[in-house]
Amino acid sequence: MDRIRVTGGRRLHGTIPISGAKNATLPLMIASLLTEETLVLDNVPRLADVGQLQRILGNHGVDVMVGGKRPGETPYDGQTLHISAARIVDTTAPYDLVSKMRASFWVIAPLVARMGQARVSMPGGCAIGTRPVDLLIMALDRLGAHIEIDGGYVIARAKNGLRGGEIKFPKVTVGGTHTAIMAASLARGTTVIENAAREPEVKDVADCLNRMGAKISGAGTSRIVIEGVSRLSGARHRVLPDRIETGTYAMAVAMAGGDVLLENARADLLQAGLDVLVAAGAEISATNAGIRVARNGAGISPVEVATAPFPGFPTDLQAQLMALMTCAKGTSHITETIFENRFMHVQELVRLGAHIRLDGECATIEGVGKLTGAPVMATDLRASVSLVIAALAAEGETMVNRVYHLDRGFERLEDKLSACGAAIERIAG
Ligand code: EPU
């Protein structure tokens, strides 16, 4: 297994290109199941999760063609996928595939909407919490699917197609909202989703579906209305930039010090995160080319932050912020309100010398003068990258193990950081 070695203490200077968003790419690829025509996605990041979803879609009979290189293209330009679900040959998504990537459960929506049936393995728990799918099932039920649970599989049937309905989510769920939108797009009649997730990735998927002929309004707000259509066509869509990758590198610059342009990044996708960084002492400016992040001289100030659904501070940046706060001049409090168990990074940060106390969903971080390098590992993507951020400011060498977690969600992380002067390298294992 590959490892990443970081020697701390270097400031970051230069440009980091921000890739297309993982959490938009995955549902966009799944949306291809809704049409027999080809969906072309541009700016797709090169990530292990994208490859894994390609395999999962392949099992349903979907062909994915990766576009070749174009003149003038850099290694950081996103790839183009041509995805064709002309013939769906299998409506079952088996356990061994779904358990590797939770988002693949979402195939249940387009499969039942287009094919009238789907049999999809329940994903099971994961490192960051129990993560049930009850609200996704509720949404399909509200659209007239007949649901059965058998042998660890959710079987959804709608012999005569889905019909529009009213879906009121008792709590905000990104996956629930994606599922409801995809299913309702091919349902007969009107669907209203209340308390919908407002995440930019939801809006990006709805924009793509509208290009495919869907009639979705209100995406990006908490009330989404969908007029079902009888069929969807192909389309071409460019994946929006990854706001979590943006926030992660912004925290890295705040941690290590320096001055970096996050190319292609959009401030409107990450205002809550950027506000916290400014409060922590970073200088942020949005330009046409992206977002410039700098910290020169000033120390890191402590913050009080609670994660929340968009437009709040994202749970997917909680671990990275905690890494930054380990070196703040004072005591910070970070509360995780979305997932009950998303603190696996805490004990690893403590191994680097951080002072963190956990009390239920709240972490108290007492800033320390310096961290010290050590071997660390983490059990999820965002926790892993928080260790890299901490390592950038730690004295000596940190070896981050289980790099495959990073490869799930960060494209060429070590190249992007080393191009800005970080002492970071991948060691093939
Ligand atoms: N929930 C339920 N029942 C459900 C669905 C969700 O109780 O049926 C709960 C979850 O357990 C959680 C909360 O609702 O407590 C929110 O979960 P949500 O459904 O919004 O999460 P998700 O759709 O499974 C996506 C992202 C996550 C991100 C969350 C929250 C993708 C592929 N995944 O997950 O991203 O943390 O939204 O913003 O879009 C990551 O990229 O590292 C990652 C974990």
XYZ file of C-alpha atoms and ligand atoms in Angstrom, residues 22-23 26-27 102-103 106 128 130-136 171-176 178 199 243 315-316 338-340 342 380-382, ligand 1:
77
model
C -16.297 14.332 -6.516
C -19.689 14.687 -4.858
C -20.842 10.569 -8.602
C -24.578 11.453 -8.801
C -22.074 4.161 -0.338
C -23.168 6.619 -3.030
C -28.335 5.930 -5.302
C -18.055 8.027 9.925
C -24.309 4.400 10.853
C -25.527 6.296 7.771
C -28.952 4.718 7.234
C -30.904 4.882 3.947
C -34.404 5.082 5.478
C -35.072 8.551 4.048
C -34.069 7.485 0.541
C -33.736 16.064 8.183
C -31.603 17.421 5.389
C -30.092 14.628 3.322
C -27.946 15.090 0.247
C -28.355 11.500 -0.948
C -32.090 11.591 -0.216
C -30.425 13.336 -5.212
C -25.755 21.766 -1.484
C -15.559 23.129 -2.850
C -18.876 18.378 7.731
C -16.470 17.389 4.946
C -24.117 15.778 10.724
C -22.385 12.454 11.466
C -22.199 10.964 14.948
C -16.732 11.618 12.481
C -11.714 7.897 5.963
C -10.970 10.366 3.254
C -11.324 13.698 5.043
N -29.466 10.162 7.035
C -30.473 9.413 7.604
N -31.233 8.633 6.778
C -31.049 8.601 5.446
C -30.035 9.388 4.856
C -29.256 10.166 5.689
O -30.656 9.412 8.829
O -31.781 7.873 4.764
C -28.626 10.989 7.909
C -27.146 10.595 7.840
O -26.862 9.510 8.691
C -26.480 11.880 8.289
C -27.385 12.968 7.689
O -28.646 12.329 7.432
O -26.513 11.985 9.664
C -26.893 13.588 6.398
O -26.518 12.563 5.481
P -26.603 12.773 3.905
O -27.648 11.873 3.361
O -26.726 14.236 3.631
O -25.170 12.274 3.444
P -24.823 11.458 2.130
O -25.696 11.865 1.015
O -24.692 10.017 2.454
C -23.147 13.227 1.164
C -21.702 13.265 0.771
C -20.831 13.177 2.032
C -21.179 14.370 2.916
C -22.672 14.373 3.254
C -23.120 15.576 4.053
C -21.596 12.299 -1.440
C -21.162 11.177 -2.303
N -21.394 12.155 -0.119
O -23.349 11.989 1.841
O -19.489 13.264 1.608
O -20.435 14.303 4.110
O -23.440 14.341 2.008
O -22.818 16.738 3.377
O -22.103 13.301 -1.914
C -17.174 12.842 1.657
O -17.111 13.316 0.515
O -16.145 12.580 2.341
C -18.490 12.555 2.232
C -18.657 11.732 3.261
